[in-house]
Structure formats: C-alpha cells, structure tokens
PDB file of C-alpha atoms and ligand atoms in Angstrom:
ATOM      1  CA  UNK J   1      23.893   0.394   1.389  1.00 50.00           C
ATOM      2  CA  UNK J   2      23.460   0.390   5.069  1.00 51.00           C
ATOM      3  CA  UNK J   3      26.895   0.331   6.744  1.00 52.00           C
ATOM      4  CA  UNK J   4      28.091  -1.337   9.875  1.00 51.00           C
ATOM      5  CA  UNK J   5      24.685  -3.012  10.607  1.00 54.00           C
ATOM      6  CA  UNK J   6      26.130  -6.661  11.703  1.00 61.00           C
ATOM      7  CA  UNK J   7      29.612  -5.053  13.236  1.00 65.00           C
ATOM      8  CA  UNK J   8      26.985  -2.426  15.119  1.00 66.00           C
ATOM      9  CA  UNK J   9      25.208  -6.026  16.524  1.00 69.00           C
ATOM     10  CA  UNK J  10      28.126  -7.503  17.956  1.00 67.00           C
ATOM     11  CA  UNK J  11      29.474  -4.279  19.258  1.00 69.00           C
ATOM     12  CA  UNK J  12      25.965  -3.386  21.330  1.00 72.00           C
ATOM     13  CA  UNK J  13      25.911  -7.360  23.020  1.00 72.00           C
ATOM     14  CA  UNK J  14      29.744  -6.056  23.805  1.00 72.00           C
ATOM     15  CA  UNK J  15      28.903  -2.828  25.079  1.00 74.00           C
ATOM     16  CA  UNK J  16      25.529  -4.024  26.953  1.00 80.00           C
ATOM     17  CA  UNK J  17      27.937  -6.806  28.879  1.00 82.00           C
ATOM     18  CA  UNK J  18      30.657  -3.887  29.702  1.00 81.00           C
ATOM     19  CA  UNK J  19      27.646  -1.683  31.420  1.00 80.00           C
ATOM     20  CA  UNK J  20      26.561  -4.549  32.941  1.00 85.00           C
ATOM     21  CA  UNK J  21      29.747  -5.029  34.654  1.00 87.00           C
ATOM     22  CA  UNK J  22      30.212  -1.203  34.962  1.00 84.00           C
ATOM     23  CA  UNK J  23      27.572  -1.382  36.837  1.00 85.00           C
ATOM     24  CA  UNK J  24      27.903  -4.278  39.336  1.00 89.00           C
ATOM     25  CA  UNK J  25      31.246  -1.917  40.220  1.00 88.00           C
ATOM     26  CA  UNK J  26      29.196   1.286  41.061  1.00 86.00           C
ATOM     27  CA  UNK J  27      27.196  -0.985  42.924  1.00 89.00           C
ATOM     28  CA  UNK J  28      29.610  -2.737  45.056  1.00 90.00           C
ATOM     29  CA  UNK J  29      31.498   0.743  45.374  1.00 86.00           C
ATOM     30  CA  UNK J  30      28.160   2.270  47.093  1.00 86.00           C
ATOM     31  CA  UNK J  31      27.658  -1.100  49.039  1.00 89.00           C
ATOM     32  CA  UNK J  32      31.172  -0.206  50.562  1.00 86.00           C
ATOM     33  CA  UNK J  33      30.289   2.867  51.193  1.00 85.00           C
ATOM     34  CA  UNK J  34      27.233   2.149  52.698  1.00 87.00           C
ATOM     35  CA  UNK J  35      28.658  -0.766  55.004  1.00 85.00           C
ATOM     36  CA  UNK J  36      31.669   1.787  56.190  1.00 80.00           C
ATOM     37  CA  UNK J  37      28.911   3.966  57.397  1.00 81.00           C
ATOM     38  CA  UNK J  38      26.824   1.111  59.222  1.00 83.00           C
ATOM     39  CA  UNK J  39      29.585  -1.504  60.242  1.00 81.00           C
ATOM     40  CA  UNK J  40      32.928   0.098  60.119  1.00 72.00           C
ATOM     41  CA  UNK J  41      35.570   0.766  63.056  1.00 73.00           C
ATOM     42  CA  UNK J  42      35.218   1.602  65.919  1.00 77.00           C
ATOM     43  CA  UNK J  43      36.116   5.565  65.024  1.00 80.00           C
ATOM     44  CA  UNK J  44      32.561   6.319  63.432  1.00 79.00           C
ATOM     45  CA  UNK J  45      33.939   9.786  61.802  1.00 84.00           C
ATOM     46  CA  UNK J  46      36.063   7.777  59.805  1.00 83.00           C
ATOM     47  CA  UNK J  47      33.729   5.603  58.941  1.00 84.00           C
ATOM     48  CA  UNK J  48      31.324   8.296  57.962  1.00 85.00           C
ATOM     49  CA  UNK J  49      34.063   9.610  55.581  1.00 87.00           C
ATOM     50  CA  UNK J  50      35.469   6.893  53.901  1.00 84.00           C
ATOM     51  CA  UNK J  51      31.832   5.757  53.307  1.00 85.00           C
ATOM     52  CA  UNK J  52      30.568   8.907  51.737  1.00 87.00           C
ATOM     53  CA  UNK J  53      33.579   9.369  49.927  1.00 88.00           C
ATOM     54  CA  UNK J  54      32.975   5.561  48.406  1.00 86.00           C
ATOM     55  CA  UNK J  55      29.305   6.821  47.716  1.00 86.00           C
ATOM     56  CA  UNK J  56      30.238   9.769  45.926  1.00 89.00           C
ATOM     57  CA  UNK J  57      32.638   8.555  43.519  1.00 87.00           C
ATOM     58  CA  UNK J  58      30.254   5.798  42.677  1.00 85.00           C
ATOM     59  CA  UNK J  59      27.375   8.250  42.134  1.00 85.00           C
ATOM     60  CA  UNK J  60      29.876  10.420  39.955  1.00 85.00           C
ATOM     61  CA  UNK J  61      30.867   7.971  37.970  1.00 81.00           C
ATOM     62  CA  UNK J  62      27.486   6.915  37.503  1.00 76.00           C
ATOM     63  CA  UNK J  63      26.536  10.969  36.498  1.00 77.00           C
ATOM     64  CA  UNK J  64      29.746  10.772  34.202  1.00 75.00           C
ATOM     65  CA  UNK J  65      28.266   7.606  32.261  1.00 65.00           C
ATOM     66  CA  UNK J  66      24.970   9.174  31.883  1.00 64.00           C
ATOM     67  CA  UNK J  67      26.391  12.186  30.020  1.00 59.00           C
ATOM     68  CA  UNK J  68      28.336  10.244  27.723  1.00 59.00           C
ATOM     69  CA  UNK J  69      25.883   8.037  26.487  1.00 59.00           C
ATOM     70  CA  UNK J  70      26.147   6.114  23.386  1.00 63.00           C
ATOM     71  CA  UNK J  71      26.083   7.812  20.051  1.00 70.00           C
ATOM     72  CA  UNK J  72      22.442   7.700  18.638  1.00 77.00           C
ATOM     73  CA  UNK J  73      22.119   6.417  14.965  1.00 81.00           C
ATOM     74  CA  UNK J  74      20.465   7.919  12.307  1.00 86.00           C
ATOM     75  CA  UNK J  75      19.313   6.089   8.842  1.00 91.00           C
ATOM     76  CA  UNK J  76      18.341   8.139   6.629  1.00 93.00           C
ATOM     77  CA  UNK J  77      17.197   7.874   2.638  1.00 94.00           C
ATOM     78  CA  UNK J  78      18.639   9.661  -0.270  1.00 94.00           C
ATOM     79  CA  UNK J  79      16.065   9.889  -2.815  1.00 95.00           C
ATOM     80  CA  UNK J  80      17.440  11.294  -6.507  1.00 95.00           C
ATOM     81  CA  UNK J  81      15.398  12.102  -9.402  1.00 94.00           C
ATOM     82  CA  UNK J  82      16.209  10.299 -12.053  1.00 89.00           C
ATOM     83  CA  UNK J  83      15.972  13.100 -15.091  1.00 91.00           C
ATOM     84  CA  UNK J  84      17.210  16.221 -13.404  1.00 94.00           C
ATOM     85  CA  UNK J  85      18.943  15.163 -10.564  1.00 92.00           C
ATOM     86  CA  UNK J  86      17.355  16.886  -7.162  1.00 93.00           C
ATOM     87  CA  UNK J  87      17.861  14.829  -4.066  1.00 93.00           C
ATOM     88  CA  UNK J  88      15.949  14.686  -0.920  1.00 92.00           C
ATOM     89  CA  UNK J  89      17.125  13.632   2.485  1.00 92.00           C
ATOM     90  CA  UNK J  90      14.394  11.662   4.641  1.00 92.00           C
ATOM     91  CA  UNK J  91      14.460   9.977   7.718  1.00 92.00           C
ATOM     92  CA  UNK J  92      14.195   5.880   6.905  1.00 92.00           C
ATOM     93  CA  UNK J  93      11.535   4.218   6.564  1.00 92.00           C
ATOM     94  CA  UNK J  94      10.564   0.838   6.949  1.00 91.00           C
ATOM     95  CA  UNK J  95      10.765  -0.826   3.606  1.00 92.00           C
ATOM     96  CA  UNK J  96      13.382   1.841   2.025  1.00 94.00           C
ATOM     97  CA  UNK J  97      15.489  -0.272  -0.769  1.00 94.00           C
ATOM     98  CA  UNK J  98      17.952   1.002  -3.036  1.00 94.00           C
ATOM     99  CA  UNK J  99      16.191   1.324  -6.353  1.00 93.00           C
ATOM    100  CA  UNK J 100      13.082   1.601  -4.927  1.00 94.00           C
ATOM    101  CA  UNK J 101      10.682   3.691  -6.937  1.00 93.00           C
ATOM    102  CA  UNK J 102       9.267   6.687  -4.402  1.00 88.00           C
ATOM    103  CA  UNK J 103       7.011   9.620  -5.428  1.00 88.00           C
ATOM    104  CA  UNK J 104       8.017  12.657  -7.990  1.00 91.00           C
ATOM    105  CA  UNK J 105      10.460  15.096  -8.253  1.00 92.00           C
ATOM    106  CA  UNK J 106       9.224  18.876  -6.629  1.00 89.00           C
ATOM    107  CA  UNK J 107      11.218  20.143  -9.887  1.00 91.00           C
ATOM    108  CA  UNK J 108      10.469  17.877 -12.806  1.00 93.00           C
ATOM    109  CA  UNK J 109       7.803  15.397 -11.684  1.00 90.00           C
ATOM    110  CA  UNK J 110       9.355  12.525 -13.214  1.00 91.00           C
ATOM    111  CA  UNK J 111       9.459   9.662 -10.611  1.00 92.00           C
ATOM    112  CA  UNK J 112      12.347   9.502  -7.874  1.00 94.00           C
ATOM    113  CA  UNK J 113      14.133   6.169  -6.458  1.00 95.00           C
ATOM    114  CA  UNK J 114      16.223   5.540  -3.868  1.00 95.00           C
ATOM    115  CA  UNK J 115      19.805   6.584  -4.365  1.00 95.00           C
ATOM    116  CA  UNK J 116      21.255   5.359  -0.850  1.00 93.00           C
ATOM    117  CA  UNK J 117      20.386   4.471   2.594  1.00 93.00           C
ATOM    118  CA  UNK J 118      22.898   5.963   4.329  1.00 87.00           C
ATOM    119  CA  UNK J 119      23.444   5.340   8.379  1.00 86.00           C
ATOM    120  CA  UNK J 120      25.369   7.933  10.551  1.00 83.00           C
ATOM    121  CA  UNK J 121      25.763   8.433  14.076  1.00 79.00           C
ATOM    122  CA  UNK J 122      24.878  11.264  16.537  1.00 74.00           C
ATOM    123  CA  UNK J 123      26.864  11.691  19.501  1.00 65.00           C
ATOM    124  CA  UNK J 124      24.201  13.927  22.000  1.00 58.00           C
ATOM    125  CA  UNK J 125      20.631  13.333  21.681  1.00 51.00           C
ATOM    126  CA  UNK J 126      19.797  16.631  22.919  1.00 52.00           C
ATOM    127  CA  UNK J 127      21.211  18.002  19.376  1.00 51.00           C
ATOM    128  CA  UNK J 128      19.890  15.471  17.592  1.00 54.00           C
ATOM    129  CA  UNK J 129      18.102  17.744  15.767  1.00 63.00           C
ATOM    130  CA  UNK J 130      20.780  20.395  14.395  1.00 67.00           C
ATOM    131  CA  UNK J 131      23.126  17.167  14.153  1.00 68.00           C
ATOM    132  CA  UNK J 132      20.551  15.563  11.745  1.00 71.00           C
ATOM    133  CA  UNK J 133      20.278  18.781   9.512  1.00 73.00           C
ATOM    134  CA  UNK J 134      24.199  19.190   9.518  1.00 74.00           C
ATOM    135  CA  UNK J 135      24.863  15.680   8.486  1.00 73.00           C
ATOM    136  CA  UNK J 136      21.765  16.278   6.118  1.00 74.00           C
ATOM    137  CA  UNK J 137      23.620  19.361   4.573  1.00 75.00           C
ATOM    138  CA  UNK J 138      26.926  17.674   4.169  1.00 74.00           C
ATOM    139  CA  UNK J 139      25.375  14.322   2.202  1.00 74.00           C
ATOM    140  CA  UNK J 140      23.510  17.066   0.056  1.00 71.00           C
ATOM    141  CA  UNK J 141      26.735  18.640  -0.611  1.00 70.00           C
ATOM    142  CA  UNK J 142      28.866  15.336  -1.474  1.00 70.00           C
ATOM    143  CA  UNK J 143      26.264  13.906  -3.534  1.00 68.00           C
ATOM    144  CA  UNK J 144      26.087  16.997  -5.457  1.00 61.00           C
ATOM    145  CA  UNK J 145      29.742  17.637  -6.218  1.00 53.00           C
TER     146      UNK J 145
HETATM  147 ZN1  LIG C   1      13.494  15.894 -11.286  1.00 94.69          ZN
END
C-alpha cells in the first residue's frame, strides 16, 4: 500500500501557499528595511539601524527556513520470496505493484513478488543516505519478527 499519497497532495498545495506568503513577509520586511535606509527621518543613524536590523531578521528567517526544509520522502519496495521467505528492500520503481512478480530469490531462486510499497519520510537530505539504510534496517526487522 502506499500511504498518505492524496492527504500528502493537499498538504504540499497547503504548504506551497504558506511559503508563498512566508515569503511575500521576508520580502516586505527587507523592503522596510531597505526604505528606512534610503527614505527614513531625518536622523540617518537611525535610519541606518532600524533598516539593517529589518534586513537581518528577514535574511535570518529566511536562513532558518532553508535549514528546516521539508521532510524528503522515500518509497521504497519490499520484495519477499515466496518459498523461503528473504526480503529485499529497493528503492521504487516505476511500475512497482503489490503482487507483482520480480526476479529470484539470492537464496532459493524461486521467483519473488512484491510484498509492500512502503512510503516514509526523511527529515535532512544531507543524511538521506544513513536515514534510508536505518529505515531500511528497521522494515527488515518488523517484517521479519
Ligand atoms: Zn527464497
């Protein structure tokens, strides 16, 4: 089954509108800033301040959104063989169905099918990698209890 898949839809068009707006604040806050510096009153220190202090939160905030990004998903495929059991994790491929028939078992070569497409999420892309095997390591684990 792949989980969330329609709920995931409506959330992104959520989430895409939200950074939108997000945005358009950041914006206007460095607009601000930048219009204190150019136009503001007649005591052009102040001005200087308040508009770099405008610009830096706004750029901070924008740094702070960056780092939290949004969680990366991950399909992957479950693949069991049907006589002795062995599963393999694999990213998913286009086409993956439950059932599907899908090469031989390393152990036994009978023929393996698709157990489960399974989705997760990653939360930092720059450990995608060690996330993918951990998550890959736990499935392996629950499927084989
Ligand atoms: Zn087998």
């Amino acid at each position: 089954m792949i989980d969330e898949e329609d709920d995931e839809e409506i959330l992104k068009k959520k989430r895409s509108l939200k950074s939108i707006l997000k945005n358009l604040f950041l914006i206007g806050l460095i607009a601000i800033g930048v219009l204190f510096i150019y136009l503001g009153g007649p005591n052009q220190t102040t001005n200087l301040i308040i508009g770099f202090t405008f610009i830096c939160i706004g750029t901070t905030i924008f740094q702070m959104k960056k780092s939290a990004s949004d969680p990366i998903r991950q399909t992957l495929t479950i693949l069991k063989c049907k006589s002795c059991g062995a599963i393999i994790v694999r990213n998913y491929e286009d086409g993956d169905f439950i059932f599907k028939s899908m090469g031989s078992c390393d152990k036994c070569n009978d023929s393996m099918e698709i157990h489960q497409i399974y989705s997760v999420k990653l939360k930092k892309a720059g450990k995608k990698d060690d996330k993918l095997e951990e998550n890959k390591n736990k499935l392996t684990e629950t499927i084989e209890v």
